[in-house]
XYZ file of C-alpha atoms in Angstrom:
187
model
C 87.148 66.242 115.323
C 85.517 69.076 117.646
C 82.812 71.225 116.506
C 84.810 74.321 117.725
C 87.762 73.381 115.504
C 85.348 73.011 112.383
C 83.822 76.236 113.209
C 87.093 78.044 113.525
C 88.352 76.505 110.270
C 85.259 77.406 108.402
C 85.343 80.908 109.598
C 88.925 81.484 108.891
C 88.668 79.585 105.478
C 85.879 82.039 104.421
C 88.016 85.011 105.818
C 91.113 83.963 103.997
C 89.255 83.053 100.716
C 87.537 86.419 100.645
C 90.816 88.275 101.470
C 92.360 86.954 98.220
C 89.344 87.618 96.202
C 88.092 84.069 95.433
C 84.622 82.796 95.211
C 83.888 79.400 96.800
C 83.541 77.901 93.167
C 86.973 79.287 92.404
C 88.701 77.917 95.521
C 86.889 74.609 94.963
C 88.248 74.327 91.447
C 91.718 75.212 92.454
C 91.811 72.636 95.447
C 89.944 70.081 93.329
C 86.787 69.636 95.515
C 83.147 70.697 94.976
C 81.879 74.094 95.751
C 79.410 72.323 98.060
C 82.529 71.008 100.035
C 83.831 74.522 100.473
C 80.441 75.738 101.542
C 80.250 72.821 104.165
C 83.739 73.726 105.530
C 82.999 77.328 105.799
C 79.860 76.633 107.719
C 81.631 74.363 110.110
C 79.499 71.318 108.991
C 82.689 69.366 107.599
C 86.405 69.261 107.795
C 88.766 68.519 104.873
C 91.424 66.018 104.426
C 94.837 67.365 105.422
C 95.812 67.513 101.805
C 92.799 69.655 100.927
C 93.474 71.885 103.931
C 97.126 72.270 102.990
C 95.934 73.343 99.496
C 93.396 75.813 100.906
C 96.048 77.488 103.148
C 98.376 77.601 100.105
C 95.711 79.143 97.752
C 94.668 81.579 100.313
C 98.181 82.630 101.410
C 97.872 81.620 105.036
C 99.187 78.604 107.111
C 97.297 75.564 108.214
C 97.997 76.433 111.822
C 96.205 79.767 111.256
C 93.195 78.042 109.583
C 92.925 75.754 112.588
C 93.047 78.600 115.209
C 96.559 77.830 116.380
C 97.954 81.261 115.367
C 96.620 84.797 115.752
C 97.966 86.231 112.608
C 97.033 85.201 109.051
C 100.340 86.324 107.719
C 102.169 83.524 106.082
C 105.979 84.165 106.240
C 107.630 84.773 103.091
C 109.965 82.193 101.675
C 111.050 83.895 98.372
C 111.949 87.329 97.107
C 108.791 87.098 95.039
C 106.739 86.810 98.197
C 108.137 90.051 99.585
C 107.717 91.742 96.163
C 104.017 90.545 95.949
C 103.493 92.005 99.530
C 104.953 95.369 98.482
C 102.681 95.255 95.463
C 99.669 94.731 97.709
C 100.649 97.498 100.084
C 100.920 99.867 97.137
C 97.356 99.458 96.109
C 96.210 102.282 96.349
C 99.784 103.933 96.387
C 100.674 104.419 99.976
C 104.315 105.317 99.539
C 106.808 106.860 97.168
C 109.783 104.925 95.783
C 112.901 106.804 95.390
C 116.239 105.790 94.062
C 118.709 107.316 96.078
C 122.554 107.083 96.376
C 124.127 108.415 99.455
C 127.784 109.354 99.233
C 129.408 108.361 102.426
C 131.714 111.261 102.362
C 128.704 113.549 103.086
C 128.241 112.041 106.409
C 124.896 111.568 108.091
C 121.702 112.251 106.411
C 118.564 113.613 108.167
C 115.020 112.906 107.173
C 111.982 115.056 107.909
C 108.596 113.822 108.903
C 107.311 114.197 105.225
C 110.100 112.141 103.740
C 109.564 108.380 104.469
C 111.282 105.839 102.275
C 112.646 102.335 102.021
C 116.484 102.288 101.714
C 118.843 99.451 100.880
C 122.470 99.249 100.806
C 123.481 98.178 97.238
C 126.761 96.619 98.474
C 125.208 94.205 101.026
C 121.436 93.499 101.477
C 122.124 90.886 104.383
C 120.012 87.976 103.060
C 121.751 86.557 100.033
C 125.183 84.915 99.752
C 126.907 86.181 96.530
C 127.657 89.776 95.422
C 125.644 89.224 92.251
C 122.537 88.377 94.312
C 123.206 91.108 96.759
C 121.679 93.566 94.225
C 118.316 91.675 93.495
C 116.044 93.624 95.954
C 118.015 96.881 95.003
C 117.424 96.336 91.450
C 113.807 95.513 91.856
C 113.316 98.859 93.526
C 115.144 100.568 90.699
C 112.958 98.938 88.195
C 109.713 99.410 90.101
C 110.410 103.142 90.550
C 110.815 103.409 86.785
C 107.647 101.535 85.884
C 105.465 103.268 88.724
C 106.804 106.590 87.263
C 105.680 105.594 83.692
C 102.309 104.357 85.021
C 101.771 107.484 87.087
C 102.439 109.720 83.955
C 100.066 107.558 82.009
C 102.880 106.632 79.597
C 101.981 102.913 80.179
C 98.174 101.747 80.813
C 97.061 99.444 83.606
C 97.433 96.309 81.665
C 101.154 96.870 80.830
C 101.900 97.764 84.455
C 100.138 94.567 85.692
C 101.993 92.310 83.109
C 105.297 93.899 84.389
C 104.286 93.140 87.921
C 103.614 89.383 86.950
C 106.724 89.020 85.088
C 108.587 90.426 88.053
C 107.005 88.000 90.540
C 107.994 85.196 88.161
C 111.396 86.527 87.835
C 112.109 86.463 91.658
C 109.928 83.349 92.425
C 113.132 81.030 93.001
C 115.102 83.446 94.847
C 114.807 81.985 98.435
C 115.195 83.976 101.589
C 117.254 81.905 104.146
C 115.656 80.995 107.506
C 118.495 82.912 109.081
C 117.448 86.061 107.387
C 116.715 89.016 109.706
C 114.108 90.593 107.426
C 110.841 90.664 109.252
C 108.826 89.420 106.166
């Protein structure tokens, strides 16, 4: 194993671990190695087994290819609707965008938006990445629910703990909703 690969793997492991807010000890416990092993990996003194490298990548939400320097981006492609929702939750901390539930009547024709009005809009009849009509509404329904919860949170009707419990419940709810490889969504 080349020293360059060990060094790249170590630097990227540390970067990814810190990005997800884990200590060396927390990562070590999660991937079932010692904290000294994680330290050795990050210093470039040692390289883990393939199983441990895979577990590190999974826990840090990156790919093994990225950890080994084969990809320039640390973004791990989303595989489930829960992954997409988790990314949106992260983008919203601190709040960066407004969520609006809006229905457009097709009879009104084209809608124009000003620079001040930016939003995410989904067609409730067809979302393009699920197969049945029932599932076509999952992302649409998520945004409706999220808008309600954010409004309650922003008005201090619910506290931070309740809001985060709802977020966790939502991630679990959508964790088994797969996004097909043929999907055109750039997540």
